[in-house]
Coordinates of C-alpha atoms in Angstrom, one line a residue:
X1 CA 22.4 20.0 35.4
X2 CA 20.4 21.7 32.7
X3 CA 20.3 20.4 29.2
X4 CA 18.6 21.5 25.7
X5 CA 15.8 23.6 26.7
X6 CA 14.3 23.1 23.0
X7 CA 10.9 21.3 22.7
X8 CA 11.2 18.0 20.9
X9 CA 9.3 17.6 18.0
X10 CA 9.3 14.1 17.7
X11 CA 9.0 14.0 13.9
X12 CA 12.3 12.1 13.6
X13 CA 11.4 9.2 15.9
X14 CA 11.5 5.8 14.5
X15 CA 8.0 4.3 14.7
X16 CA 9.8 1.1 15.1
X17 CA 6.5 -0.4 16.4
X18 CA 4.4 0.1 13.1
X19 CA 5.8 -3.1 12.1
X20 CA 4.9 -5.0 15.4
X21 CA 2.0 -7.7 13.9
X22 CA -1.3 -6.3 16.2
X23 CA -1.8 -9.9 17.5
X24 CA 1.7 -10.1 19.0
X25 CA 1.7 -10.2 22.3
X26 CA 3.1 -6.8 23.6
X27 CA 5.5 -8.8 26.2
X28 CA 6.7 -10.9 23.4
X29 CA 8.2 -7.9 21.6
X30 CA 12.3 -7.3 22.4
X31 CA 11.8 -3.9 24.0
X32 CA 14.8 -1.2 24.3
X33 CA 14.0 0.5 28.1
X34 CA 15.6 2.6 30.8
X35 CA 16.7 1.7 34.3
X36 CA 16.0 5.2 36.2
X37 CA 14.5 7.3 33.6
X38 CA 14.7 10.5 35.2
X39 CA 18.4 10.6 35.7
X40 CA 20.0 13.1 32.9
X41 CA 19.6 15.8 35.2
X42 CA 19.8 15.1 38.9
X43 CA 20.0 18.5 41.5
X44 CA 23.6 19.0 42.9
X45 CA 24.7 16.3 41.0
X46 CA 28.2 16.0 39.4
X47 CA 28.9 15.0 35.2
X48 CA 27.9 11.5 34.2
X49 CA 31.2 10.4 34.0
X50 CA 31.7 10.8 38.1
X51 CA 28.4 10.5 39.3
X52 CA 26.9 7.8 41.3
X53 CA 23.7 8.9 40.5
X54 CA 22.7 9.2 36.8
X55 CA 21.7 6.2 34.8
X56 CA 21.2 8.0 31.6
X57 CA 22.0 11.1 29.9
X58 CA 19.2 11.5 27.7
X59 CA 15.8 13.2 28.8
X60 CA 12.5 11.1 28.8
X61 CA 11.6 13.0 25.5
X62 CA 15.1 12.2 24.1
X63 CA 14.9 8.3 25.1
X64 CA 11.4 8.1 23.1
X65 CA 13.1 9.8 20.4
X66 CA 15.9 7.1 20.0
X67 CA 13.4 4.3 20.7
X68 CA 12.6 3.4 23.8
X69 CA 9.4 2.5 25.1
X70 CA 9.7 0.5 28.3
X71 CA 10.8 3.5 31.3
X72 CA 11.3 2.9 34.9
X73 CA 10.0 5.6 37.4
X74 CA 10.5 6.4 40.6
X75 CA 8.4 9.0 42.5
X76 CA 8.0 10.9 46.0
X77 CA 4.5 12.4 46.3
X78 CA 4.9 15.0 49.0
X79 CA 1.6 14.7 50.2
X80 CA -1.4 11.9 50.6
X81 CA -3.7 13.4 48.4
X82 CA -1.0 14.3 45.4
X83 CA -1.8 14.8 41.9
X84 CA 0.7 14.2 39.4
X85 CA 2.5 17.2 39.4
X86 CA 3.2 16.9 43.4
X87 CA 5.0 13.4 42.7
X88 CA 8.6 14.0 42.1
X89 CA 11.2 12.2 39.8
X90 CA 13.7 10.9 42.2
X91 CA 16.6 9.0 42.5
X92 CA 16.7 6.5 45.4
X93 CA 15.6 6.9 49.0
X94 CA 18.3 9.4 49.4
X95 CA 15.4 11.5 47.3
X96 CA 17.8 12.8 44.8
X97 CA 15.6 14.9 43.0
X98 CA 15.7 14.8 39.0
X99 CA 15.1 17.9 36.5
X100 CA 14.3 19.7 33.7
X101 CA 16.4 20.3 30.9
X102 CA 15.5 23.4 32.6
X103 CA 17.2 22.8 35.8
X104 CA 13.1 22.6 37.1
X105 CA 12.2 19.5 39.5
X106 CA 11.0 17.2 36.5
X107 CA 7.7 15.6 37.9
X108 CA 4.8 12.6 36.9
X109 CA 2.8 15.1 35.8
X110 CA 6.0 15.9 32.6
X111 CA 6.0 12.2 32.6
X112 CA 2.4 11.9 31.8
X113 CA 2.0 14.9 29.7
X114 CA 5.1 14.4 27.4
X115 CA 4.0 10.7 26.2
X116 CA 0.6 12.0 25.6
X117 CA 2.4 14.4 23.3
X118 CA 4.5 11.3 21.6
X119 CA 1.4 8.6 21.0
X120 CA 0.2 12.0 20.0
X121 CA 2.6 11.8 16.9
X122 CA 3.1 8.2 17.0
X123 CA -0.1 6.2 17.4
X124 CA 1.6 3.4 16.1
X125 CA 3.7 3.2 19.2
X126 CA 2.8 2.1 23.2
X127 CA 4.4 3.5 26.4
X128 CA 4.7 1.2 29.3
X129 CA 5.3 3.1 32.5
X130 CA 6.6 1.2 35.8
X131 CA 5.8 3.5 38.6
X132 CA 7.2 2.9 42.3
X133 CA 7.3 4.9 45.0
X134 CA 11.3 5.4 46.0
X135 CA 10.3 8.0 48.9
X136 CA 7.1 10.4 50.3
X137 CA 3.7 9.2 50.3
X138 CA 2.9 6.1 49.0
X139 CA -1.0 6.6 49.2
X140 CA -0.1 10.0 47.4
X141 CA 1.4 7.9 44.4
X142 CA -2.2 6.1 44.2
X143 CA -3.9 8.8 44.4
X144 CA -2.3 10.8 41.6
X145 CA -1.7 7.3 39.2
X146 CA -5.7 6.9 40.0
X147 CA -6.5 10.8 39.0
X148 CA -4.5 10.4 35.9
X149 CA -6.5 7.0 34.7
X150 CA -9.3 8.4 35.6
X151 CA -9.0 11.5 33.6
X152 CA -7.0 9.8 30.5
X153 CA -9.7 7.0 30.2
X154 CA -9.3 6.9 26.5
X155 CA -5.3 7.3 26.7
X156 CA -4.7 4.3 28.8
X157 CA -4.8 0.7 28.4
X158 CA -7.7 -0.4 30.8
X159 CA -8.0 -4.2 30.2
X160 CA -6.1 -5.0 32.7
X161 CA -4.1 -8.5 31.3
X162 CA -0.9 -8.2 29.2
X163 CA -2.1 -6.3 26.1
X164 CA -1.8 -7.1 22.3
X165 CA 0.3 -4.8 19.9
X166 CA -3.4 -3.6 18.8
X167 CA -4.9 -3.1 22.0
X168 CA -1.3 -1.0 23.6
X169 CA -1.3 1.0 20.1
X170 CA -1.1 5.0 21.2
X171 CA -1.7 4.1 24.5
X172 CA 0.3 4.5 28.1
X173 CA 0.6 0.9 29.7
X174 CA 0.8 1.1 33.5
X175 CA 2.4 -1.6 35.3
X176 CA 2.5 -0.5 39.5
X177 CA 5.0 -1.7 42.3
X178 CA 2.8 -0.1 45.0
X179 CA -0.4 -1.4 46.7
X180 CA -4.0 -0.1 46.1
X181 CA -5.8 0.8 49.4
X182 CA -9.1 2.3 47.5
X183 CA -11.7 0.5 46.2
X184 CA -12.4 1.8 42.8
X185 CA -13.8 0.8 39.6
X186 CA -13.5 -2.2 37.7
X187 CA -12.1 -0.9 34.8
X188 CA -9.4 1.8 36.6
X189 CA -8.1 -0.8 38.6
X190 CA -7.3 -2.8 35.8
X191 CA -5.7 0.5 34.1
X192 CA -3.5 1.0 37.0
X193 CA -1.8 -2.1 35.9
X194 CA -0.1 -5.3 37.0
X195 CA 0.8 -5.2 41.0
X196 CA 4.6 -6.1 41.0
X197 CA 4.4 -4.9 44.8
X198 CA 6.5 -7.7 46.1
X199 CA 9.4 -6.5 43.0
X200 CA 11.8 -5.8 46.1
X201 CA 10.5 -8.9 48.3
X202 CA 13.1 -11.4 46.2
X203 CA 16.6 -11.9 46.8
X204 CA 17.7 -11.5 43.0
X205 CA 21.4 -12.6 43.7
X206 CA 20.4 -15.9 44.4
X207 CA 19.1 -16.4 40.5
X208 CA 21.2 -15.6 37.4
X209 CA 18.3 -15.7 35.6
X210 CA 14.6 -14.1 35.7
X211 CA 12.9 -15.0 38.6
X212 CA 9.1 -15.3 38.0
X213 CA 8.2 -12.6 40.6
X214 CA 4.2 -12.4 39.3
X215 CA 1.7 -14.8 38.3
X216 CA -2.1 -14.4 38.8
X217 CA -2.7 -17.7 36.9
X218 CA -2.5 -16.4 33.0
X219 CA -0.1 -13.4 33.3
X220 CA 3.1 -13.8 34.3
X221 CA 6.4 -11.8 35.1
X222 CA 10.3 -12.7 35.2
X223 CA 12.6 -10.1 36.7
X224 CA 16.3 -10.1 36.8
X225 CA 17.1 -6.9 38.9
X226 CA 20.1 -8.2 40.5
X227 CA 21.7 -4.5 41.7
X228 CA 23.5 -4.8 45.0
X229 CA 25.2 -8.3 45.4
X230 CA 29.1 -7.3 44.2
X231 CA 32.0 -7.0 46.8
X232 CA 34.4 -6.5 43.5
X233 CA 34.8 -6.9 39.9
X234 CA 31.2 -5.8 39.7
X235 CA 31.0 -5.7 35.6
X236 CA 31.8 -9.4 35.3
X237 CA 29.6 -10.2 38.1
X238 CA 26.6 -8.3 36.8
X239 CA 27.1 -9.3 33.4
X240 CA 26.6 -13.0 34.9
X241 CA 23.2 -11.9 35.9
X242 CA 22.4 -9.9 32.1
X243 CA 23.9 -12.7 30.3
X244 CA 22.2 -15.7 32.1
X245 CA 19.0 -14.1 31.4
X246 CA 19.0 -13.4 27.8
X247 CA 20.5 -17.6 27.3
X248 CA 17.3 -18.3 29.2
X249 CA 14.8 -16.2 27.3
X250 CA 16.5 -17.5 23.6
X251 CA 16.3 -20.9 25.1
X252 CA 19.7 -21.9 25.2
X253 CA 19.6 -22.5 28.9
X254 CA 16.2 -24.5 28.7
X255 CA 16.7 -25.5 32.7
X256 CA 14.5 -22.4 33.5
X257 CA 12.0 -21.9 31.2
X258 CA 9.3 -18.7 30.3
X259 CA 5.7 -19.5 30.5
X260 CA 3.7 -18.3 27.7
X261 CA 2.2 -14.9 28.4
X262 CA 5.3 -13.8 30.3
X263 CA 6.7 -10.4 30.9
X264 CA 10.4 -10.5 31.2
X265 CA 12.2 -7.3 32.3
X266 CA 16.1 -7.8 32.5
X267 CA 18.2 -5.1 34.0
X268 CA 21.9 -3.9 33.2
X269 CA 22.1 -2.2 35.9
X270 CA 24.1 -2.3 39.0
X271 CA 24.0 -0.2 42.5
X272 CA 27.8 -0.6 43.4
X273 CA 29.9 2.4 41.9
X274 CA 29.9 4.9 39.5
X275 CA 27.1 3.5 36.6
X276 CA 28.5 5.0 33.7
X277 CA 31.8 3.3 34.6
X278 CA 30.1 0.0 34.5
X279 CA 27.8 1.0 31.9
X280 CA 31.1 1.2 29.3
X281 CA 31.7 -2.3 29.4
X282 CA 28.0 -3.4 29.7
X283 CA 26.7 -1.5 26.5
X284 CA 29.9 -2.4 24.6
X285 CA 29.1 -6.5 25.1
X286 CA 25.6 -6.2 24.5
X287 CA 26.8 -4.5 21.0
X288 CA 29.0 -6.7 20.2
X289 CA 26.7 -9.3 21.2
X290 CA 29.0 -11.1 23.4
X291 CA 27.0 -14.0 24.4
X292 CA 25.2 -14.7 20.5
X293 CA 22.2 -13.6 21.7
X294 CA 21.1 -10.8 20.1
X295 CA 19.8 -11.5 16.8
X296 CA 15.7 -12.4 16.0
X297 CA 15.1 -14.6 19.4
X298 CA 13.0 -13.1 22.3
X299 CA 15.0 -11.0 24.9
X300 CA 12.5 -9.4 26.8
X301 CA 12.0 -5.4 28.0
X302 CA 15.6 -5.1 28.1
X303 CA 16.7 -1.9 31.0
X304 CA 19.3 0.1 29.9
X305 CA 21.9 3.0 31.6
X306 CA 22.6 5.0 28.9
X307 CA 20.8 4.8 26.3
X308 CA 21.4 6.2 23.0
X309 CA 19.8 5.6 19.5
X310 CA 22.7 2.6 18.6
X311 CA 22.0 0.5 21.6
X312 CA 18.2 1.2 21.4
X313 CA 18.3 0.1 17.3
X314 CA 20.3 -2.7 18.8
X315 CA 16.9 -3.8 20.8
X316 CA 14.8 -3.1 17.9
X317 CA 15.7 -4.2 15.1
X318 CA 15.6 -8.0 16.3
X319 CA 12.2 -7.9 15.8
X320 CA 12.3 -7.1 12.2
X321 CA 12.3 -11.2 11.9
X322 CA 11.4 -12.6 14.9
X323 CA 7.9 -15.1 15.3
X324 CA 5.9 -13.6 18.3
X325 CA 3.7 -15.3 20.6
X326 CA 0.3 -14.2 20.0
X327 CA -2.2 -13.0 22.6
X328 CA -4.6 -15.7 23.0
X329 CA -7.8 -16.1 24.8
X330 CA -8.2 -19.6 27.3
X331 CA -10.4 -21.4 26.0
X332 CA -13.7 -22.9 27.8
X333 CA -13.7 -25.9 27.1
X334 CA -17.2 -28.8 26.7
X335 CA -17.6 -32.0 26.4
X336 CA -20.1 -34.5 26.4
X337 CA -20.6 -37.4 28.4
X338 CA -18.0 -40.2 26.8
X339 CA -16.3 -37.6 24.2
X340 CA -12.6 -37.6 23.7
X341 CA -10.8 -34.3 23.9
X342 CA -10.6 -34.3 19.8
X343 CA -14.6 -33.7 20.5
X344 CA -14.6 -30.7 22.6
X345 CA -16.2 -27.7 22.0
X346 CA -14.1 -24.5 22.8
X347 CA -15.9 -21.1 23.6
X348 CA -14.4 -18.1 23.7
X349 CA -11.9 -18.4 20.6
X350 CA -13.7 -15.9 18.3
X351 CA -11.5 -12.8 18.5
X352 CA -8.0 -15.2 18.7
X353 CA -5.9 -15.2 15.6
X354 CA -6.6 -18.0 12.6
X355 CA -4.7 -21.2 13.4
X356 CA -6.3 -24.6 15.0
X357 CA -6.7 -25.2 18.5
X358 CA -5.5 -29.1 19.3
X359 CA -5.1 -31.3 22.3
X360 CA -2.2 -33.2 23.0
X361 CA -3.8 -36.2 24.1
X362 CA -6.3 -35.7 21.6
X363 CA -8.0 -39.3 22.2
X364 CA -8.6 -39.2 25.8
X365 CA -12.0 -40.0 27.1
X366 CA -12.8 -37.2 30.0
X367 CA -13.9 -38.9 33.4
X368 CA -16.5 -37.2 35.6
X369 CA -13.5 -37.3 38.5
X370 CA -11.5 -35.4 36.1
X371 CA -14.1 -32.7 35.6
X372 CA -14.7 -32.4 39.4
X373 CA -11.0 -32.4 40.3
X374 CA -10.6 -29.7 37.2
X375 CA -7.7 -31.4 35.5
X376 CA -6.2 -29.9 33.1
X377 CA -5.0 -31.1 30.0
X378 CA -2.2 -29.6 27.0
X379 CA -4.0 -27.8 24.7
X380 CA -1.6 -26.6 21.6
X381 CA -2.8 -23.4 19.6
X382 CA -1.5 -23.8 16.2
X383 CA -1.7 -20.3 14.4
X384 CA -2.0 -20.1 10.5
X385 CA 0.5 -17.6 9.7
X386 CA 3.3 -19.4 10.8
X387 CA 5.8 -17.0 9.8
X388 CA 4.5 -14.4 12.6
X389 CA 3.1 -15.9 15.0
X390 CA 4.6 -19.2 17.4
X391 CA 2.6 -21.8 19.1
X392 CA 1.3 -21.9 22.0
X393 CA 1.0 -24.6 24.5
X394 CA -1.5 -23.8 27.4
X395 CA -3.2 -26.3 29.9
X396 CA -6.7 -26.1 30.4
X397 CA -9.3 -28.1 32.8
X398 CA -12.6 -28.9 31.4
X399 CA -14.9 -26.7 32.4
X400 CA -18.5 -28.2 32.0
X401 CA -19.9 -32.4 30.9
X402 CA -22.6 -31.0 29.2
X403 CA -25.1 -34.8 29.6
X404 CA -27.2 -34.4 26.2
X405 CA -28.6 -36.9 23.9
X406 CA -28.0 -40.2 26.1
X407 CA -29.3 -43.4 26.2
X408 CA -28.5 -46.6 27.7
X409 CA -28.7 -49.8 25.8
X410 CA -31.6 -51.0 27.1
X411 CA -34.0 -48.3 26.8
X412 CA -38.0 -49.0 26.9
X413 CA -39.9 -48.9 23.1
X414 CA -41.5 -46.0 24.5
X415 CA -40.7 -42.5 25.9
X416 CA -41.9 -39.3 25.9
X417 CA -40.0 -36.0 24.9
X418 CA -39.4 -34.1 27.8
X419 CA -37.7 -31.4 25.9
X420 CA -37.6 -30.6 22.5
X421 CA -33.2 -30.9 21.6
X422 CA -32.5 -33.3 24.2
X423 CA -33.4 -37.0 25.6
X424 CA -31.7 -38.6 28.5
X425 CA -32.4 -41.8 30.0
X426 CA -30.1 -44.2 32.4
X427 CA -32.2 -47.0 32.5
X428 CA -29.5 -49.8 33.5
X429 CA -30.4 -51.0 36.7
X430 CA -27.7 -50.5 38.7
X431 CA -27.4 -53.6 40.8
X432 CA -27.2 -55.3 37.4
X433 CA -24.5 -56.6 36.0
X434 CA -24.6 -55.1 32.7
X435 CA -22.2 -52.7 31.3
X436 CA -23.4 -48.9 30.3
X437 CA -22.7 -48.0 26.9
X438 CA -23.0 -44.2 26.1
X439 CA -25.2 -44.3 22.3
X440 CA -26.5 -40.6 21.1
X441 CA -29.8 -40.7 19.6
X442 CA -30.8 -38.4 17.1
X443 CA -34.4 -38.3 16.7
X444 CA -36.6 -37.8 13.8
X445 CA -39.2 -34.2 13.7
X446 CA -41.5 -34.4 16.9
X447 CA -43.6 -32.0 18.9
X448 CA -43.3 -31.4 22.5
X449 CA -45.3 -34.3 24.4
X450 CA -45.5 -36.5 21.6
X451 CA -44.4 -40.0 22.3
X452 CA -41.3 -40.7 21.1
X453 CA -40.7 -44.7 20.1
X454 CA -37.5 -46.6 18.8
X455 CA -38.5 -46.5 15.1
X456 CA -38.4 -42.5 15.6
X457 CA -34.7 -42.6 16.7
X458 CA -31.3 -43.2 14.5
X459 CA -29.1 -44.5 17.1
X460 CA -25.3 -44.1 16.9
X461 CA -21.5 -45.0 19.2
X462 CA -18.8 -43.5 19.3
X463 CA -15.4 -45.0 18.6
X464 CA -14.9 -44.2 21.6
X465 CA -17.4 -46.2 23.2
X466 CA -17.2 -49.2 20.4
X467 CA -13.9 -49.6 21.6
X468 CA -15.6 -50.7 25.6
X469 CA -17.9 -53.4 23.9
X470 CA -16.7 -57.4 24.1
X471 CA -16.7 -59.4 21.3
X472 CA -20.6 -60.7 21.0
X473 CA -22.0 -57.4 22.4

């Protein structure tokens, strides 16, 4: 089914992203996306309006014209050592194969070279590409995803976690649902994206909600993909699935909460009948914002059939006020031997937005145990532009006692520096009785070697430690 054969020119896209803050987390932004991207044209295929197989009737150029910047595609490489042009756009395992506007098999390699074309135009703006392999070689899908990266260094995000708005800014962000059986590169495996392989390993009917499919300890993502799991009414029951997700991510259901750097990715979709039939009543709710939903909370990359340029400004425009979580380092975190949590140094905070870091139990004394058993402990990011940016609750384990500048109570008159910053003595007989009391000692200018008395040091306890000593002590 051929379509406008007309190169886009992209000058009339909305570069609805310019106003994305560029420490926003890119997976906080509410994303308009397409389930099935390829779809406007599929070979043999009937109109939309009777076909089970088209999701959309805009081509990939059009959809980044309306908006969208989230796209789902499915390939079949035909061979094991495929470059992009030998993976084709497919529908399904039944390898439908999509096209052209010019009735040509529409391939990764148009995929790839028409959003280098966009960010082109639109550096402002990101492209986040979920590749899977519907049918053919899977190792061919590697390959060719691999030779692309590889040769589009500078055109791809290659850091690996969930990027900021800055850091996905005219780039491609690749997120895979296929397995890597090369060993390559630090950096390219970390471009090839997230690995979602085990997408299709949950049963999504059983969750009317996002079920957090991924989490490698700070990146995390919820799906709702719930396609096949109607024996009737399939509108109302998918909409159970669309609606249930965007109550959780708003909070309104708070029995299933998001962790902080989450991906959410919630599909309109369904498998059962024709889509465009279901995608009527879908399209029309979400406009109508049937659920009061839809107006500056976070919904996620939200999937679409159908998309055209009111449902994608639909998406959009929420951000225009929303507050975004930022994209934060985690912190490593010090302390000294008897410091509270209120006294910890945290490394690694330099390139993180302005706002103050604190800890929720701010006055807790850290225990060796604790440090060997790495607990961790709520550590609350407060940003200072409140009006952008949300806070951000994290837990931690302290990473290092750093044993500097301690004395015990009864040290001798006498010692000698052993190095020039830092003295340490644990004098206390340990079959004794007393109690060991944790004092710094700051001492006065000395050269290494000299002998170091008690009238050369300024002794000091922390509240801390005052509060351990009895009344006389």
């Amino acid at each position: 089914m051929a379509g406008n054969t007309e190169k886009t020119k992209y000058y009339y896209a909305e570069n609805w992203m310019a106003n994305i803050p560029d420490d926003a987390l890119l997976s906080s932004v509410n994303i308009p996306a397409t389930h099935d991207t390829g779809t406007a044209g599929v070979v043999e295929d009937d109109i939309p309006q009777v076909s089970i197989t088209s999701c959309q009737n805009l081509y990939y150029d059009e959809q980044l014209n309306v908006g969208a910047r989230s796209f789902d595609i499915r390939g079949n490489a035909t061979k094991d050592n495929a470059s992009a042009a030998d993976v084709k756009i497919i529908h399904g395992g039944d390898t439908w194969q999509c096209q052209e506007k010019d009735g040509s098999d529409l391939t990764l390699q148009s995929i790839f070279n028409t959003s280098l074309a966009f960010l082109e135009k639109h550096p402002s703006e990101t492209i986040i590409l979920t590749i899977k392999p519907d049918d053919g070689s899977t190792i061919g899908m590697e390959h060719a995803v691999a030779e692309f990266v590889k040769n589009h260094q500078d055109k791809v995000y290659t850091d690996g976690d969930i990027p900021s708005m800055k850091e996905a800014r005219g780039k491609i962000v690749l997120i895979r649902r296929f397995k890597l059986t090369q060993n390559y590169e630090a950096w390219q495996t970390r471009a090839m994206g997230l690995d979602l392989t085990n997408w299709d390993d949950v049963s999504y009917r059983d969750y009317k909600y996002a079920y957090k499919t991924y989490d490698d300890g700070k990146n995390r993502v919820y799906i709702q993909d719930a396609y096949n799991t109607y024996d009737c009414d399939i509108y109302s029951k998918k909409w159970e699935y669309i609606a249930g997700t965007m109550k959780q991510t708003t909070g309104i259901d708070t029995s299933h909460p998001i962790d902080s750097n989450s991906w959410v990715f919630n599909y309109t979709s369904c498998a059962n009948g024709i889509p465009l039939n279901m995608t009527r009543d879908i399209n029309s709710d979400l406009y109508k914002d049937k659920e009061n939903c839809i107006d500056n909370r976070f919904l996620g990359t939200v999937m679409l059939n159908f998309i055209d340029e009111p449902m994608s400004r639909l998406i959009y425009e929420t951000n225009s006020n929303m507050i975004f979580e930022p994209k934060l380092p985690t912190p490593e975190v010090e302390v000294e031997y008897g410091q509270t949590l209120a006294e910890a140094t945290l490394k690694g905070i330099e390139d993180a937005p302005a706002g103050a870091w604190v800890f929720k139990d701010a006055d807790h004394v850290v225990t060796d145990q604790e440090v060997t058993d790495q607990t961790k402990f709520e550590l609350i990011f407060q940003p200072a532009d409140n009006k952008k940016y949300k806070s951000v609750t994290m837990c931690v384990p302290v990473k290092t006692v750093k044993k500097s500048e301690v004395v015990s109570a009864n040290a001798t008159d006498e010692m000698e520096i052993q190095e020039i910053e830092q003295l340490q003595s644990e004098a206390i007989d340990e079959s004794s009785s007393a109690r060991r009391i944790v004092v710094n000692a700051e001492k006065k200018a000395k050269t290494y070697g000299e002998i170091l008395t008690s009238e050369d040091l300024t002794f000091t306890i922390s509240d801390s430690e005052k509060a351990k000593l009895l009344p006389g002590d």
